[in-house]
Each structure stands twice: as C-alpha cells, then as structure tokens.
Amino acid sequence: MRSPRYQARPRRPQPVRRSRYQANRTAVRKGKHGGRPPVITDDMLHTVLRRRAGGETVEQIQPDLIIPTGRRKGQSPSLSSIYRALAEHEKRKAYPDAVTAAHADFAALQQHDRSPT
C-alpha cells in the first residue's frame, strides 16, 4: 500500500472547464467584461481640465471632486487617479487614430464572435 503523499491528485473534471469557457464566451457576446469601473468619470475629467485651464492645481481641485459610485462613493479620488486620468486623456488626444483603430478592432472581434460557427 502506498503512502498518501504518493497518490495522484484528483484532476478537475473536463465539463467544469468547458462550462466556464462557455460562460466566458456568453459574457463576451453580451458585451460584459471584467475589471473595475473608472473612478474618474467623464464629467470629473471635464471639470479637472476646465479648472486646470483656469490656473488651479490638481491638489486644489481634488477635494471638490466626489466619486459617484462604488465602495468609495462620496469620497474624493486620489491624486494619482486624477493624474492617471489626465495622462490617459493626453494619450487619447495625441493618438486619436489609435483609439479609433482599437474601437474598430474590438467591434470586428465582437462581430466575429456573434457569427455562427
């Protein structure tokens, strides 16, 4: 008789893996994806850009911004979140063709997933 440490580990049954794969494919088809929602909304970003153009610093603007949803609802976003959103905005402004191409690629991928195979 073998000792317990030499026994083979039980393997995950194949149907569980397949059903998880199918569930992920269904979520993609419905347009659902994981990840956190952004803390800085478009309205907040617009406010930050407008006030920065007026000469205010991010440190002065931060206390007036309020997170609308999520676990930190009602609190102000961190400075790093604001700076990250500003950097992302600058990147989108600098490379508008890349953003358009990414949206087109994503739409084509979704169309491919919807087609019957």
mmCIF file of C-alpha atoms in Angstrom:
data_model
loop_
_atom_site.group_PDB
_atom_site.id
_atom_site.type_symbol
_atom_site.label_atom_id
_atom_site.label_comp_id
_atom_site.label_asym_id
_atom_site.label_seq_id
_atom_site.Cartn_x
_atom_site.Cartn_y
_atom_site.Cartn_z
ATOM 1 C CA MET A 1 0.000 0.000 0.000
ATOM 2 C CA ARG A 2 1.333 3.424 -0.974
ATOM 3 C CA SER A 3 1.539 6.310 1.419
ATOM 4 C CA PRO A 4 -0.972 9.137 0.906
ATOM 5 C CA ARG A 5 1.599 11.583 -0.435
ATOM 6 C CA TYR A 6 2.274 9.421 -3.482
ATOM 7 C CA GLN A 7 -1.345 9.188 -4.540
ATOM 8 C CA ALA A 8 -2.292 11.034 -7.685
ATOM 9 C CA ARG A 9 -4.046 14.342 -7.217
ATOM 10 C CA PRO A 10 -7.632 14.401 -8.421
ATOM 11 C CA ARG A 11 -7.993 16.272 -11.702
ATOM 12 C CA ARG A 12 -10.604 18.907 -12.382
ATOM 13 C CA PRO A 13 -13.357 17.341 -14.434
ATOM 14 C CA GLN A 14 -13.488 18.438 -18.056
ATOM 15 C CA PRO A 15 -17.155 19.547 -18.011
ATOM 16 C CA VAL A 16 -16.394 22.282 -15.435
ATOM 17 C CA ARG A 17 -13.679 23.729 -17.642
ATOM 18 C CA ARG A 18 -15.957 23.599 -20.672
ATOM 19 C CA SER A 19 -18.887 25.247 -18.891
ATOM 20 C CA ARG A 20 -16.622 28.028 -17.586
ATOM 21 C CA TYR A 21 -15.329 28.594 -21.118
ATOM 22 C CA GLN A 22 -18.880 28.749 -22.459
ATOM 23 C CA ALA A 23 -19.919 31.172 -19.724
ATOM 24 C CA ASN A 24 -16.988 33.470 -20.579
ATOM 25 C CA ARG A 25 -17.877 33.367 -24.275
ATOM 26 C CA THR A 26 -21.504 34.236 -23.466
ATOM 27 C CA ALA A 27 -20.386 37.202 -21.341
ATOM 28 C CA VAL A 28 -18.194 38.487 -24.174
ATOM 29 C CA ARG A 29 -21.073 38.171 -26.641
ATOM 30 C CA LYS A 30 -23.286 40.213 -24.327
ATOM 31 C CA GLY A 31 -20.602 42.889 -24.113
ATOM 32 C CA LYS A 32 -19.811 42.271 -20.471
ATOM 33 C CA HIS A 33 -16.220 42.337 -19.351
ATOM 34 C CA GLY A 34 -14.451 42.265 -16.049
ATOM 35 C CA GLY A 35 -12.448 44.976 -14.397
ATOM 36 C CA ARG A 36 -13.081 47.925 -12.219
ATOM 37 C CA PRO A 37 -15.214 50.820 -13.296
ATOM 38 C CA PRO A 38 -13.185 54.031 -13.682
ATOM 39 C CA VAL A 39 -13.092 56.288 -10.633
ATOM 40 C CA ILE A 40 -12.750 59.435 -12.715
ATOM 41 C CA THR A 41 -15.886 59.893 -14.821
ATOM 42 C CA ASP A 42 -16.009 61.961 -18.000
ATOM 43 C CA ASP A 43 -17.743 64.769 -16.095
ATOM 44 C CA MET A 44 -14.980 64.816 -13.489
ATOM 45 C CA LEU A 45 -12.309 64.835 -16.172
ATOM 46 C CA HIS A 46 -14.053 67.733 -17.910
ATOM 47 C CA THR A 47 -14.146 69.624 -14.597
ATOM 48 C CA VAL A 48 -10.448 68.984 -13.950
ATOM 49 C CA LEU A 49 -9.464 70.082 -17.458
ATOM 50 C CA ARG A 50 -11.592 73.236 -17.245
ATOM 51 C CA ARG A 51 -10.245 74.234 -13.838
ATOM 52 C CA ARG A 52 -6.630 73.435 -14.769
ATOM 53 C CA ALA A 53 -7.032 75.696 -17.789
ATOM 54 C CA GLY A 54 -8.112 78.359 -15.300
ATOM 55 C CA GLY A 55 -4.818 78.032 -13.429
ATOM 56 C CA GLU A 56 -5.763 75.766 -10.495
ATOM 57 C CA THR A 57 -3.562 72.860 -9.451
ATOM 58 C CA VAL A 58 -4.752 69.269 -9.164
ATOM 59 C CA GLU A 59 -4.237 69.480 -5.399
ATOM 60 C CA GLN A 60 -6.702 72.389 -5.226
ATOM 61 C CA ILE A 61 -9.246 70.631 -7.451
ATOM 62 C CA GLN A 62 -9.178 67.208 -5.740
ATOM 63 C CA PRO A 63 -11.292 67.994 -2.623
ATOM 64 C CA ASP A 64 -14.169 69.253 -4.789
ATOM 65 C CA LEU A 65 -14.453 66.019 -6.799
ATOM 66 C CA ILE A 66 -16.794 63.336 -5.456
ATOM 67 C CA ILE A 67 -16.778 59.663 -6.522
ATOM 68 C CA PRO A 68 -20.361 58.859 -7.639
ATOM 69 C CA THR A 69 -20.420 55.040 -7.332
ATOM 70 C CA GLY A 70 -18.613 52.099 -5.813
ATOM 71 C CA ARG A 71 -17.053 51.362 -2.477
ATOM 72 C CA ARG A 72 -15.567 54.868 -2.132
ATOM 73 C CA LYS A 73 -18.808 56.634 -3.068
ATOM 74 C CA GLY A 74 -18.931 60.137 -1.630
ATOM 75 C CA GLN A 75 -15.163 60.447 -1.183
ATOM 76 C CA SER A 76 -12.627 62.337 -3.250
ATOM 77 C CA PRO A 77 -10.466 60.441 -5.751
ATOM 78 C CA SER A 78 -6.757 60.175 -5.051
ATOM 79 C CA LEU A 79 -4.278 62.489 -6.733
ATOM 80 C CA SER A 80 -2.765 59.532 -8.575
ATOM 81 C CA SER A 81 -6.175 58.635 -10.041
ATOM 82 C CA ILE A 82 -6.606 62.178 -11.303
ATOM 83 C CA TYR A 83 -3.120 62.302 -12.802
ATOM 84 C CA ARG A 84 -3.668 58.873 -14.402
ATOM 85 C CA ALA A 85 -6.913 60.072 -15.997
ATOM 86 C CA LEU A 86 -5.167 63.217 -17.265
ATOM 87 C CA ALA A 87 -2.357 61.141 -18.773
ATOM 88 C CA GLU A 88 -4.893 58.847 -20.462
ATOM 89 C CA HIS A 89 -6.717 61.891 -21.835
ATOM 90 C CA GLU A 90 -3.462 63.314 -23.223
ATOM 91 C CA LYS A 91 -2.659 59.966 -24.825
ATOM 92 C CA ARG A 92 -6.092 59.803 -26.477
ATOM 93 C CA LYS A 93 -5.675 63.371 -27.678
ATOM 94 C CA ALA A 94 -2.180 62.686 -29.056
ATOM 95 C CA TYR A 95 -3.095 59.438 -30.848
ATOM 96 C CA PRO A 96 -6.754 59.667 -31.936
ATOM 97 C CA ASP A 97 -6.187 57.232 -34.822
ATOM 98 C CA ALA A 98 -5.004 54.536 -32.413
ATOM 99 C CA VAL A 99 -8.175 54.861 -30.338
ATOM 100 C CA THR A 100 -10.347 54.685 -33.460
ATOM 101 C CA ALA A 101 -8.452 51.629 -34.703
ATOM 102 C CA ALA A 102 -8.803 49.911 -31.318
ATOM 103 C CA HIS A 103 -12.568 50.511 -31.322
ATOM 104 C CA ALA A 104 -12.825 49.159 -34.869
ATOM 105 C CA ASP A 105 -10.786 46.060 -33.971
ATOM 106 C CA PHE A 106 -12.990 45.423 -30.929
ATOM 107 C CA ALA A 107 -16.168 45.791 -32.989
ATOM 108 C CA ALA A 108 -14.809 43.367 -35.591
ATOM 109 C CA LEU A 109 -13.909 40.890 -32.860
ATOM 110 C CA GLN A 110 -17.401 41.092 -31.387
ATOM 111 C CA GLN A 111 -18.932 40.637 -34.843
ATOM 112 C CA HIS A 112 -16.767 37.552 -35.368
ATOM 113 C CA ASP A 113 -17.922 36.117 -32.011
ATOM 114 C CA ARG A 114 -21.579 36.651 -32.920
ATOM 115 C CA SER A 115 -21.330 34.873 -36.252
ATOM 116 C CA PRO A 116 -22.487 31.225 -36.152
ATOM 117 C CA THR A 117 -19.646 28.758 -36.491
#
